[in-house]
Tab-separated table of C-alpha atoms in Angstrom:
chain	number	residue	atom	x	y	z
W	1	MET	CA	29.675	-31.613	-17.880
W	2	MET	CA	31.296	-29.648	-15.055
W	3	THR	CA	31.970	-26.726	-17.415
W	4	ALA	CA	28.304	-26.569	-18.463
W	5	MET	CA	27.226	-26.716	-14.820
W	6	LYS	CA	29.587	-23.901	-13.875
W	7	ALA	CA	28.307	-21.816	-16.781
W	8	THR	CA	24.714	-22.352	-15.613
W	9	ILE	CA	25.579	-21.371	-12.036
W	10	LEU	CA	27.426	-18.294	-13.306
W	11	ARG	CA	24.406	-17.253	-15.376
W	12	GLN	CA	22.169	-17.654	-12.324
W	13	ASP	CA	24.485	-15.588	-10.127
W	14	VAL	CA	24.886	-12.846	-12.732
W	15	GLY	CA	21.134	-12.818	-13.347
W	16	LEU	CA	20.418	-12.502	-9.623
W	17	TRP	CA	22.741	-9.528	-9.234
W	18	ILE	CA	21.406	-7.819	-12.355
W	19	PHE	CA	17.873	-8.246	-11.015
W	20	ARG	CA	18.839	-6.849	-7.598
W	21	VAL	CA	20.670	-3.845	-9.028
W	22	SER	CA	17.966	-3.016	-11.578
W	23	TYR	CA	15.113	-3.388	-9.110
W	24	THR	CA	16.944	-1.178	-6.610
W	25	ILE	CA	17.397	1.508	-9.282
W	26	PHE	CA	13.722	1.373	-10.259
W	27	LEU	CA	12.691	1.735	-6.629
W	28	LEU	CA	15.141	4.593	-6.057
W	29	PHE	CA	13.620	6.478	-8.981
W	30	SER	CA	10.060	5.853	-7.765
W	31	PHE	CA	10.952	7.214	-4.305
W	32	PHE	CA	13.286	10.101	-5.195
W	33	GLY	CA	12.528	10.875	-8.860
W	34	HIS	CA	10.278	13.844	-7.964
W	35	ILE	CA	12.939	15.625	-5.896
W	36	ALA	CA	14.658	18.549	-7.615
W	37	GLY	CA	18.312	17.828	-8.337
W	38	LEU	CA	17.890	14.043	-8.133
W	39	GLY	CA	15.143	13.141	-10.589
W	40	GLY	CA	17.109	13.841	-13.778
W	41	TYR	CA	20.135	11.807	-12.739
W	42	LEU	CA	18.009	8.922	-11.451
W	43	LYS	CA	16.060	8.857	-14.724
W	44	LEU	CA	19.276	8.480	-16.694
W	45	ILE	CA	20.412	5.682	-14.379
W	46	GLU	CA	17.001	4.005	-14.661
W	47	ASN	CA	17.218	4.082	-18.461
W	48	GLY	CA	20.610	2.422	-18.192
W	49	SER	CA	19.169	-0.291	-15.965
W	50	LEU	CA	16.720	-1.223	-18.740
W	51	GLY	CA	19.722	-2.024	-20.917
W	52	LEU	CA	21.268	-3.952	-18.037
W	53	LEU	CA	18.131	-6.068	-17.680
W	54	LEU	CA	18.105	-6.741	-21.417
W	55	PHE	CA	21.765	-7.801	-21.228
W	56	GLY	CA	20.943	-10.138	-18.333
W	57	LEU	CA	18.087	-11.626	-20.316
W	58	ILE	CA	20.319	-12.266	-23.334
W	59	ILE	CA	23.109	-14.023	-21.408
W	60	ARG	CA	20.547	-16.226	-19.644
W	61	LEU	CA	18.662	-17.267	-22.798
W	62	PRO	CA	20.013	-20.869	-22.603
W	63	MET	CA	18.124	-21.232	-19.295
W	64	TYR	CA	14.751	-20.553	-20.951
W	65	THR	CA	12.602	-23.030	-22.816
W	66	ALA	CA	11.359	-22.240	-26.316
W	67	ARG	CA	7.866	-21.674	-24.873
W	68	GLU	CA	9.194	-19.215	-22.285
W	69	ILE	CA	11.146	-17.313	-24.940
W	70	GLY	CA	8.003	-17.092	-27.050
W	71	ILE	CA	6.039	-15.689	-24.096
W	72	ILE	CA	8.767	-13.120	-23.323
W	73	VAL	CA	8.940	-11.998	-26.963
W	74	GLY	CA	5.140	-11.769	-27.161
W	75	PHE	CA	4.787	-9.664	-24.049
W	76	GLY	CA	7.842	-7.637	-25.027
W	77	ILE	CA	6.161	-6.692	-28.302
W	78	LEU	CA	2.940	-5.829	-26.431
W	79	ALA	CA	4.885	-3.661	-23.956
W	80	ALA	CA	6.636	-1.848	-26.823
W	81	LEU	CA	3.317	-1.182	-28.600
W	82	VAL	CA	1.776	0.121	-25.365
W	83	ALA	CA	4.797	2.346	-24.701
W	84	ARG	CA	4.587	3.750	-28.225
W	85	ALA	CA	0.873	4.530	-27.911
W	86	SER	CA	0.742	5.721	-24.299
W	87	HIS	CA	4.330	6.913	-23.590
W	88	ASP	CA	4.069	4.711	-20.479
W	89	PHE	CA	7.114	2.459	-20.045
W	90	ASN	CA	5.996	0.733	-16.851
W	91	LEU	CA	4.908	-2.354	-18.777
W	92	VAL	CA	8.354	-2.562	-20.410
W	93	LYS	CA	9.978	-2.469	-16.976
W	94	LEU	CA	7.593	-5.126	-15.678
W	95	VAL	CA	8.226	-7.518	-18.563
W	96	LEU	CA	12.010	-7.156	-18.238
W	97	LEU	CA	11.946	-7.569	-14.461
W	98	LEU	CA	9.731	-10.657	-14.565
W	99	SER	CA	11.918	-12.153	-17.293
W	100	ALA	CA	15.056	-11.486	-15.259
W	101	ALA	CA	13.462	-13.024	-12.147
W	102	LYS	CA	13.425	-16.550	-13.601
W	103	GLY	CA	14.832	-18.987	-11.093
W	104	ILE	CA	14.713	-16.470	-8.226
W	105	GLU	CA	12.433	-17.494	-5.367
W	106	LEU	CA	9.570	-15.057	-4.846
W	107	ARG	CA	10.235	-14.742	-1.121
W	108	ARG	CA	13.803	-13.596	-1.876
W	109	CYS	CA	12.372	-10.865	-4.107
W	110	VAL	CA	9.917	-9.832	-1.397
W	111	ARG	CA	12.659	-9.749	1.250
W	112	LEU	CA	14.698	-7.494	-1.046
W	113	ASP	CA	11.743	-5.125	-1.422
W	114	VAL	CA	11.093	-5.096	2.345
W	115	LEU	CA	14.743	-4.257	2.978
W	116	LEU	CA	14.743	-1.456	0.401
W	117	ARG	CA	11.444	0.039	1.573
W	118	SER	CA	12.541	-0.138	5.210
W	119	VAL	CA	15.480	2.095	4.257
W	120	LEU	CA	13.943	4.304	1.566
W	121	ILE	CA	10.708	5.265	3.336
W	122	PRO	CA	12.507	6.688	6.409
W	123	ALA	CA	15.024	8.358	4.053
W	124	VAL	CA	12.275	10.219	2.194
W	125	LEU	CA	10.601	11.155	5.497
W	126	CYS	CA	13.894	12.595	6.759
W	127	LEU	CA	14.347	14.625	3.562
W	128	GLY	CA	10.810	15.932	4.020
W	129	LEU	CA	11.482	16.912	7.633
W	130	LEU	CA	14.700	18.672	6.604
W	131	GLY	CA	12.896	20.573	3.859
W	132	LEU	CA	14.957	18.902	1.113
W	133	ALA	CA	11.885	17.148	-0.312
W	134	PRO	CA	8.430	18.727	-0.701
W	135	ASP	CA	5.809	18.227	2.003
W	136	ALA	CA	2.549	18.410	0.054
W	137	THR	CA	-0.328	18.938	2.484
W	138	SER	CA	-4.057	18.742	1.881
W	139	LEU	CA	-7.144	19.360	3.965
W	140	GLU	CA	-9.879	16.784	4.490
W	141	PRO	CA	-13.536	17.896	4.637
W	142	GLY	CA	-13.479	17.521	8.430
W	143	GLY	CA	-10.572	19.948	8.772
W	144	ARG	CA	-7.782	17.384	9.203
W	145	LEU	CA	-4.423	18.252	7.636
W	146	ARG	CA	-2.669	15.512	5.667
W	147	HIS	CA	1.098	15.470	4.956
W	148	SER	CA	3.168	13.806	2.239
W	149	MET	CA	6.404	14.159	4.271
W	150	GLY	CA	8.672	14.196	1.213
W	151	PHE	CA	6.551	11.972	-1.038
W	152	THR	CA	4.682	13.373	-4.047
W	153	ASN	CA	1.386	13.429	-2.115
W	154	PRO	CA	-0.109	11.904	1.054
W	155	ASN	CA	-1.539	8.937	-0.857
W	156	THR	CA	1.870	8.024	-2.283
W	157	LEU	CA	3.174	7.764	1.280
W	158	GLY	CA	0.158	5.626	2.143
W	159	LEU	CA	0.724	3.322	-0.834
W	160	ALA	CA	4.441	2.862	-0.090
W	161	CYS	CA	3.714	1.883	3.518
W	162	THR	CA	0.759	-0.334	2.584
W	163	LEU	CA	2.929	-2.413	0.241
W	164	LEU	CA	5.517	-2.744	3.008
W	165	CYS	CA	2.814	-3.938	5.437
W	166	LEU	CA	1.466	-6.508	2.968
W	167	GLU	CA	4.973	-7.849	2.364
W	168	ILE	CA	5.673	-8.172	6.085
W	169	LEU	CA	2.470	-10.157	6.526
W	170	TYR	CA	3.249	-12.281	3.458
W	171	LEU	CA	6.715	-13.190	4.756
W	172	ASN	CA	4.942	-14.366	7.908
W	173	ARG	CA	2.703	-16.468	5.611
W	174	MET	CA	-0.306	-14.278	6.443
W	175	ARG	CA	-0.443	-15.697	9.972
W	176	TRP	CA	-1.359	-13.747	13.100
W	177	SER	CA	1.902	-13.359	15.043
W	178	LYS	CA	2.583	-10.669	17.616
W	179	GLY	CA	5.793	-9.316	16.131
W	180	PRO	CA	4.760	-8.797	12.472
W	181	VAL	CA	1.255	-7.658	13.427
W	182	ALA	CA	2.656	-5.126	15.911
W	183	ILE	CA	4.998	-3.725	13.238
W	184	VAL	CA	2.175	-3.478	10.704
W	185	VAL	CA	-0.153	-1.771	13.190
W	186	ALA	CA	2.584	0.697	14.180
W	187	ILE	CA	3.286	1.571	10.532
W	188	THR	CA	-0.440	1.979	9.807
W	189	LEU	CA	-0.970	4.252	12.825
W	190	ALA	CA	1.978	6.387	11.718
W	191	VAL	CA	0.556	6.573	8.180
W	192	ASP	CA	-2.829	7.549	9.586
W	193	ARG	CA	-1.278	10.322	11.673
W	194	LEU	CA	0.834	11.705	8.831
W	195	SER	CA	-0.992	11.110	5.553
W	196	GLY	CA	-4.512	10.097	6.576
W	197	SER	CA	-4.690	7.771	3.553
W	198	ARG	CA	-8.037	6.088	4.158
W	199	THR	CA	-7.690	3.536	1.381
W	200	ALA	CA	-4.267	2.451	2.618
W	201	GLU	CA	-5.627	1.941	6.123
W	202	LEU	CA	-8.615	-0.058	4.883
W	203	ILE	CA	-6.420	-2.351	2.783
W	204	VAL	CA	-4.103	-3.054	5.727
W	205	LEU	CA	-7.156	-3.680	7.934
W	206	LEU	CA	-8.478	-6.122	5.317
W	207	ALA	CA	-5.099	-7.887	5.240
W	208	LEU	CA	-5.043	-8.164	9.049
W	209	VAL	CA	-8.556	-9.598	9.139
W	210	LEU	CA	-7.728	-12.130	6.424
W	211	SER	CA	-4.504	-13.019	8.255
W	212	ALA	CA	-6.469	-13.680	11.428
W	213	LEU	CA	-8.914	-15.873	9.507
W	214	ASN	CA	-6.027	-17.707	7.839
W	215	THR	CA	-4.608	-18.430	11.287
W	216	VAL	CA	-7.782	-19.943	12.775
W	217	ARG	CA	-9.439	-21.272	9.607
W	218	PRO	CA	-6.765	-21.860	6.932
W	219	ASP	CA	-9.119	-24.216	5.098
W	220	LEU	CA	-11.201	-21.199	4.017
W	221	PHE	CA	-8.385	-20.059	1.730
W	222	ARG	CA	-7.380	-23.404	0.255
W	223	GLY	CA	-10.619	-24.347	-1.438
W	224	ASN	CA	-11.992	-23.468	-4.830
W	225	ALA	CA	-14.328	-20.791	-3.449
W	226	PHE	CA	-11.513	-18.405	-2.476
W	227	ARG	CA	-9.630	-19.136	-5.696
W	228	VAL	CA	-12.742	-18.247	-7.713
W	229	LEU	CA	-13.146	-15.038	-5.671
W	230	VAL	CA	-9.594	-13.939	-6.496
W	231	GLN	CA	-9.999	-14.904	-10.159
W	232	TRP	CA	-13.224	-12.951	-10.547
W	233	PHE	CA	-12.344	-9.930	-8.431
W	234	PRO	CA	-10.543	-7.979	-11.231
W	235	PRO	CA	-13.324	-8.391	-13.855
W	236	LEU	CA	-15.940	-7.761	-11.164
W	237	GLY	CA	-14.114	-4.620	-10.005
W	238	GLY	CA	-13.848	-3.400	-13.592
W	239	ALA	CA	-17.527	-4.103	-14.235
W	240	LEU	CA	-18.601	-2.299	-11.054
W	241	THR	CA	-16.434	0.686	-12.022
W	242	TYR	CA	-18.067	0.777	-15.455
W	243	VAL	CA	-21.591	0.540	-13.978
W	244	ALA	CA	-20.824	3.273	-11.418
W	245	VAL	CA	-19.531	5.581	-14.175
W	246	ARG	CA	-22.608	4.950	-16.329
W	247	PHE	CA	-24.904	5.746	-13.388
W	248	PHE	CA	-22.840	8.874	-12.662
W	249	ILE	CA	-23.252	10.045	-16.255
W	250	SER	CA	-27.008	9.544	-15.976
W	251	GLY	CA	-27.077	11.633	-12.775
W	252	HIS	CA	-28.180	8.840	-10.441
W	253	PRO	CA	-28.166	10.169	-6.814
W	254	THR	CA	-26.333	7.122	-5.450
W	255	ALA	CA	-23.572	7.450	-8.032
W	256	LEU	CA	-23.265	11.196	-7.360
W	257	ALA	CA	-22.905	10.509	-3.628
W	258	LEU	CA	-20.367	7.757	-4.356
W	259	ASN	CA	-18.383	10.198	-6.502
W	260	GLU	CA	-18.210	12.675	-3.603
W	261	ALA	CA	-17.102	9.913	-1.220
W	262	LEU	CA	-14.406	8.840	-3.696
W	263	SER	CA	-12.985	12.353	-4.193
W	264	ASN	CA	-14.390	12.800	-7.730
W	265	ARG	CA	-12.927	9.584	-9.108
W	266	LEU	CA	-16.049	8.807	-11.130
W	267	LYS	CA	-16.088	12.318	-12.565
W	268	ASN	CA	-12.432	12.105	-13.555
W	269	ILE	CA	-12.982	8.743	-15.262
W	270	THR	CA	-15.988	10.188	-17.087
W	271	ARG	CA	-14.148	13.281	-18.311
W	272	LEU	CA	-11.117	11.286	-19.376
W	273	SER	CA	-13.170	8.625	-21.173
W	274	ARG	CA	-14.726	11.366	-23.303
W	275	ARG	CA	-11.284	12.429	-24.530
W	276	ALA	CA	-9.501	9.079	-24.606
W	277	SER	CA	-11.574	6.233	-25.993
W	278	VAL	CA	-10.651	2.607	-25.403
W	279	THR	CA	-7.940	1.611	-27.889
W	280	MET	CA	-5.938	-1.531	-28.564
W	281	PHE	CA	-2.744	-0.299	-26.895
W	282	GLY	CA	-3.750	2.583	-24.637
W	283	ASN	CA	-3.602	6.371	-24.517
W	284	ASP	CA	-1.221	9.037	-23.241
W	285	LEU	CA	-2.928	9.887	-19.934
W	286	ALA	CA	-0.109	12.149	-18.718
W	287	SER	CA	-1.357	14.953	-20.959
W	288	SER	CA	-4.919	14.859	-19.598
W	289	ASN	CA	-4.235	17.033	-16.508
W	290	LEU	CA	-6.669	14.830	-14.570
W	291	THR	CA	-6.248	12.594	-11.548
W	292	LEU	CA	-7.148	9.001	-12.460
W	293	ASP	CA	-7.036	6.908	-9.292
W	294	SER	CA	-8.920	3.814	-10.461
W	295	ALA	CA	-6.568	0.964	-11.352
W	296	TYR	CA	-9.233	-0.557	-13.579
W	297	ALA	CA	-9.803	2.659	-15.532
W	298	TYR	CA	-6.035	3.135	-15.857
W	299	LEU	CA	-5.682	-0.416	-17.165
W	300	VAL	CA	-8.369	-0.024	-19.835
W	301	LEU	CA	-7.853	3.610	-20.888
W	302	GLY	CA	-4.123	3.902	-20.222
W	303	LEU	CA	-2.755	0.501	-21.262
W	304	GLY	CA	-5.441	-0.551	-23.731
W	305	ALA	CA	-7.851	-3.381	-24.432
W	306	VAL	CA	-5.168	-5.955	-25.314
W	307	THR	CA	-3.257	-5.403	-22.062
W	308	SER	CA	-6.511	-5.516	-20.058
W	309	ALA	CA	-7.515	-8.830	-21.632
W	310	CYS	CA	-4.039	-10.294	-21.010
W	311	PHE	CA	-4.155	-9.101	-17.395
W	312	LEU	CA	-7.497	-10.799	-16.726
W	313	VAL	CA	-6.379	-14.067	-18.318
W	314	LEU	CA	-3.024	-14.063	-16.499
W	315	MET	CA	-4.596	-13.282	-13.111
W	316	ALA	CA	-7.100	-16.094	-13.534
W	317	ALA	CA	-4.310	-18.504	-14.505
W	318	LEU	CA	-2.087	-17.312	-11.635
W	319	ALA	CA	-4.857	-17.715	-9.063
W	320	GLY	CA	-5.497	-21.265	-10.277
W	321	ARG	CA	-1.821	-22.169	-10.123
W	322	LEU	CA	-1.362	-20.659	-6.639
W	323	GLN	CA	-4.367	-22.609	-5.386
W	324	ARG	CA	-2.905	-25.842	-6.771
W	325	MET	CA	0.442	-25.003	-5.133
W	326	GLY	CA	-1.296	-24.269	-1.820
W	327	ASP	CA	0.083	-20.698	-1.717
W	328	ALA	CA	-2.884	-19.132	0.098
W	329	PRO	CA	-0.780	-16.212	1.484
W	330	LEU	CA	-0.047	-14.896	-2.012
W	331	LEU	CA	-3.701	-15.290	-2.996
W	332	ILE	CA	-4.656	-13.141	0.006
W	333	VAL	CA	-2.104	-10.487	-0.981
W	334	LEU	CA	-3.449	-10.432	-4.556
W	335	LEU	CA	-6.991	-9.927	-3.275
W	336	CYS	CA	-5.838	-6.965	-1.163
W	337	LEU	CA	-3.939	-5.415	-4.081
W	338	PHE	CA	-6.953	-5.719	-6.391
W	339	ALA	CA	-8.918	-3.621	-3.905
W	340	PHE	CA	-6.333	-0.844	-3.597
W	341	GLY	CA	-7.052	2.769	-4.648
W	342	ALA	CA	-6.016	6.364	-3.855
W	343	ASP	CA	-7.449	9.879	-3.675
W	344	ALA	CA	-6.253	13.493	-3.665
W	345	GLN	CA	-7.311	16.989	-2.592
W	346	LEU	CA	-6.413	20.614	-3.297
W	347	LEU	CA	-7.441	22.491	-0.139
W	348	TYR	CA	-4.833	23.277	2.522
W	349	ARG	CA	-5.393	24.406	6.120
W	350	ILE	CA	-2.903	26.460	8.162
W	351	SER	CA	-3.240	26.343	11.923
W	352	GLY	CA	-0.966	26.116	14.908
W	353	LYS	CA	0.171	27.568	18.194
W	354	GLY	CA	-0.680	31.234	18.577
W	355	LEU	CA	-3.160	31.335	15.695
W	356	ALA	CA	-6.624	32.272	16.892
W	357	LYS	CA	-8.256	31.124	13.669
W	358	PRO	CA	-7.134	28.875	10.835
W	359	SER	CA	-6.323	30.101	7.339
W	360	TYR	CA	-6.842	28.225	4.089
W	361	ILE	CA	-4.829	27.995	0.892
W	362	ILE	CA	-6.389	26.724	-2.300
W	363	GLY	CA	-4.065	25.118	-4.832
W	364	THR	CA	-5.345	26.836	-7.954
W	365	PHE	CA	-4.806	25.857	-11.566
W	366	HIS	CA	-5.263	28.944	-13.719
W	367	LEU	CA	-6.686	27.117	-16.733
W	368	LEU	CA	-9.616	25.518	-14.909
W	369	THR	CA	-13.083	27.043	-15.164
W	370	GLY	CA	-13.664	28.236	-11.595
W	371	SER	CA	-17.462	28.061	-11.378
W	372	ALA	CA	-17.509	24.512	-12.761
W	373	PHE	CA	-14.656	23.078	-10.682
W	374	ALA	CA	-14.472	24.856	-7.318
W	375	ASP	CA	-17.482	23.172	-5.692
W	376	LYS	CA	-15.993	19.758	-6.488
W	377	ILE	CA	-13.013	20.342	-4.175
W	378	ALA	CA	-13.591	18.435	-0.957
W	379	GLY	CA	-14.071	20.714	2.055
W	380	VAL	CA	-14.107	23.973	0.091
W	381	LYS	CA	-17.674	24.928	1.086
W	382	ASP	CA	-16.933	24.571	4.806
W	383	ALA	CA	-13.702	26.554	4.395
W	384	MET	CA	-15.485	29.372	2.536
W	385	ALA	CA	-18.172	29.522	5.222
W	386	GLN	CA	-15.469	30.074	7.883
W	387	THR	CA	-13.452	32.585	5.823
W	388	GLU	CA	-13.600	36.304	6.621
W	389	GLN	CA	-11.101	37.607	4.051
W	390	VAL	CA	-9.803	36.417	0.678
W	391	TYR	CA	-6.356	37.237	-0.715
W	392	GLY	CA	-5.137	36.498	-4.232
W	393	GLU	CA	-1.968	36.974	-6.255
W	394	LEU	CA	-3.592	40.080	-7.712
W	395	SER	CA	-6.990	41.659	-8.145
W	396	PHE	CA	-8.666	40.093	-11.165
W	397	ASP	CA	-10.903	43.131	-11.660
W	398	ASP	CA	-7.788	45.276	-12.029
W	399	MET	CA	-6.032	42.708	-14.170
W	400	LEU	CA	-8.867	42.611	-16.722
W	401	ALA	CA	-8.820	46.393	-17.134
W	402	PRO	CA	-7.492	47.552	-20.560
W	403	SER	CA	-4.565	49.459	-19.011
W	404	SER	CA	-3.447	46.373	-17.084
W	405	MET	CA	-3.766	44.179	-20.160
W	406	GLN	CA	-1.572	46.607	-22.119
W	407	LEU	CA	0.999	46.666	-19.298
W	408	MET	CA	1.160	42.851	-19.198
W	409	GLN	CA	1.487	42.683	-22.977
W	410	THR	CA	4.500	44.997	-22.827
W	411	ALA	CA	6.070	43.032	-19.944
W	412	MET	CA	5.804	39.803	-21.952
W	413	MET	CA	8.088	41.101	-24.700
W	414	LEU	CA	11.862	41.071	-24.914
W	415	PRO	CA	13.697	44.433	-25.020
W	416	GLU	CA	13.782	46.213	-28.368
W	417	GLY	CA	16.317	44.671	-30.706
W	418	GLN	CA	16.246	41.219	-29.072
W	419	SER	CA	14.491	38.083	-30.333
W	420	LEU	CA	13.963	34.484	-29.317
W	421	LYS	CA	16.068	33.315	-32.258
W	422	ALA	CA	19.040	35.314	-30.962
W	423	LEU	CA	18.418	34.349	-27.343
W	424	LEU	CA	18.075	30.585	-27.870
W	425	THR	CA	20.726	28.249	-29.244
W	426	PRO	CA	20.080	26.825	-32.738
W	427	GLU	CA	19.268	23.463	-31.137
W	428	GLN	CA	16.770	25.026	-28.717
W	429	TYR	CA	15.162	27.088	-31.457
W	430	GLY	CA	14.893	23.982	-33.626
W	431	LYS	CA	13.148	22.112	-30.821
W	432	LEU	CA	10.694	24.991	-30.389
W	433	ASP	CA	9.977	25.042	-34.119
W	434	ALA	CA	9.473	21.255	-34.212
W	435	PHE	CA	7.148	21.445	-31.195
W	436	LEU	CA	5.003	24.128	-32.865
W	437	VAL	CA	4.798	22.152	-36.096
W	438	ARG	CA	3.810	19.031	-34.175
W	439	THR	CA	1.270	20.899	-32.041
W	440	ILE	CA	-0.409	23.433	-34.319
W	441	GLY	CA	0.787	22.414	-37.778
W	442	THR	CA	3.128	25.331	-38.494
W	443	GLY	CA	6.436	26.594	-37.115
W	444	MET	CA	8.515	29.723	-36.656
W	445	SER	CA	9.137	29.880	-40.399
W	446	ASN	CA	5.572	31.153	-40.650
W	447	PRO	CA	5.852	34.992	-40.715
W	448	GLN	CA	2.635	35.510	-38.741
W	449	LEU	CA	3.687	33.061	-36.028
W	450	GLU	CA	7.193	34.508	-35.897
W	451	ALA	CA	5.707	37.986	-35.484
W	452	GLN	CA	3.470	36.748	-32.655
W	453	PHE	CA	5.981	34.624	-30.734
W	454	GLY	CA	9.392	35.757	-31.998
W	455	ARG	CA	9.904	38.577	-29.470
W	456	MET	CA	8.224	36.961	-26.460
W	457	LYS	CA	10.194	36.261	-23.308
W	458	PRO	CA	10.673	32.492	-22.791
W	459	GLU	CA	8.473	32.529	-19.652
W	460	ALA	CA	5.662	34.307	-21.499
W	461	LEU	CA	5.937	31.950	-24.472
W	462	THR	CA	5.741	28.939	-22.153
W	463	THR	CA	2.527	30.324	-20.661
W	464	GLN	CA	0.998	30.975	-24.086
W	465	LEU	CA	1.878	27.501	-25.353
W	466	THR	CA	0.440	25.912	-22.195
W	467	ILE	CA	-2.856	27.737	-22.725
W	468	LEU	CA	-2.838	26.761	-26.407
W	469	MET	CA	-2.273	23.068	-25.635
W	470	TYR	CA	-4.970	23.104	-22.966
W	471	MET	CA	-7.506	24.680	-25.319
W	472	MET	CA	-6.718	22.095	-27.997
W	473	ARG	CA	-7.097	19.148	-25.636
W	474	HIS	CA	-10.036	20.572	-23.668
W	475	PRO	CA	-12.110	22.505	-26.208
W	476	GLY	CA	-14.651	24.874	-24.708
W	477	GLU	CA	-13.306	24.548	-21.152
W	478	PHE	CA	-10.978	27.577	-20.940
W	479	ASP	CA	-12.584	30.885	-19.969
W	480	PRO	CA	-10.088	33.647	-19.048
W	481	ALA	CA	-12.889	35.551	-17.287
W	482	ASP	CA	-13.811	32.585	-15.068
W	483	GLN	CA	-10.573	31.230	-13.668
W	484	LEU	CA	-10.360	29.462	-10.312
W	485	ASP	CA	-8.644	32.431	-8.608
W	486	HIS	CA	-11.256	34.845	-9.941
W	487	TYR	CA	-14.072	32.597	-8.727
W	488	PHE	CA	-13.039	32.898	-5.059
W	489	GLN	CA	-12.612	36.648	-5.348
W	490	LYS	CA	-16.122	36.947	-6.791
W	491	GLN	CA	-17.517	34.749	-4.033
W	492	ALA	CA	-15.858	36.964	-1.411
W	493	LYS	CA	-17.348	40.144	-2.907
W	494	ALA	CA	-20.787	38.570	-3.086
W	495	ALA	CA	-20.716	37.507	0.580
């Protein structure tokens, strides 16, 4: 009897530490994975933590009921099918983490996340200030400059801080207390000053308002009405997204205005939905080269119809159980998370002490059709109206001249007597051949393809393959005479 009890306690302790270590690794990768020199190592460690979680699950199997094991296996199979179809392993991580969290109190998990975020957010900010992590900046239509301060973009910083704020309020049981509220307000003001993430600020404001209501009228959140609201918010949000997209496709003025206010989210969903139809287990969205900031669109298009249906059923069941348990704080947090979103921009503004006038930098993507895309960038019209001179990497008029084209063609080739096959290792050359076969149906064994690509410099070949992949995935959208850079040069000459 005592031996069995000790074995159970040991399993619980081992499971707790495996969960803590694995969750910490996942969070480290999400915060630092984009930083050069760290991302590769962290990815390897993260992959190892998946095995660690699986090991923890296996040694704790005696603690699970047959029903729980069936649920884990079912969702594990779903996660594997989604990962195979979409190349997105987030669902695999989620299933393993939730399985490993059995017997661990939710508040302990939240406290762990608060502790980690309280350390990792300042760490990333410091790396950004020191120039060791990128500071991606973007310009709002009103001329305000937004910073990422080491994060991938300003909205990622906003999201990281918003989750921290929600957790702080949750640990205070969503009650209005001076200390937690002051911390949340201070974090939100700092986020507003640095990243200007409007959605993050609105979600925190919503959480503060609901916390105040929960303090003076807690009965509002314990009845069936609030439970029904939380249960129906995800399907309602998905339905509203679908209706907004349909109206946008039809050209309805309200939907067009909403698209502008939402930084082209509706347009991105529309374009992506035309290339990636709804499937059972999702699509590979990473290859779309589009920003998809709607959680509902990501759920349906990225993770598939089966995952979306499971999500809606599970959220409805969870809301009902939380209401029966009287856990109104977690219901409030879920409502706030369901409303969360993000946006992004491409226009940058340079100003500062000693500069009489601001300058602007546009983050161009050479494969985009300039005339079709430029006007969709928030703030670009105002910036162009204030611009007196335009500078580019090179003059596109000169570049399109026959002599320039011939010069570039020569520069793309390796010196006489050299070839890619001699330059690359057999393993690298084999990977290139396999990639070509997978992408265009033939490889370097094809004499015509070998003659075309065999003497190209690796950088030139990479460029050619990128263009080829883009043209295959976005037919009719690549026009070498109407690139984004060229568009601004033409606009400057016409002014």
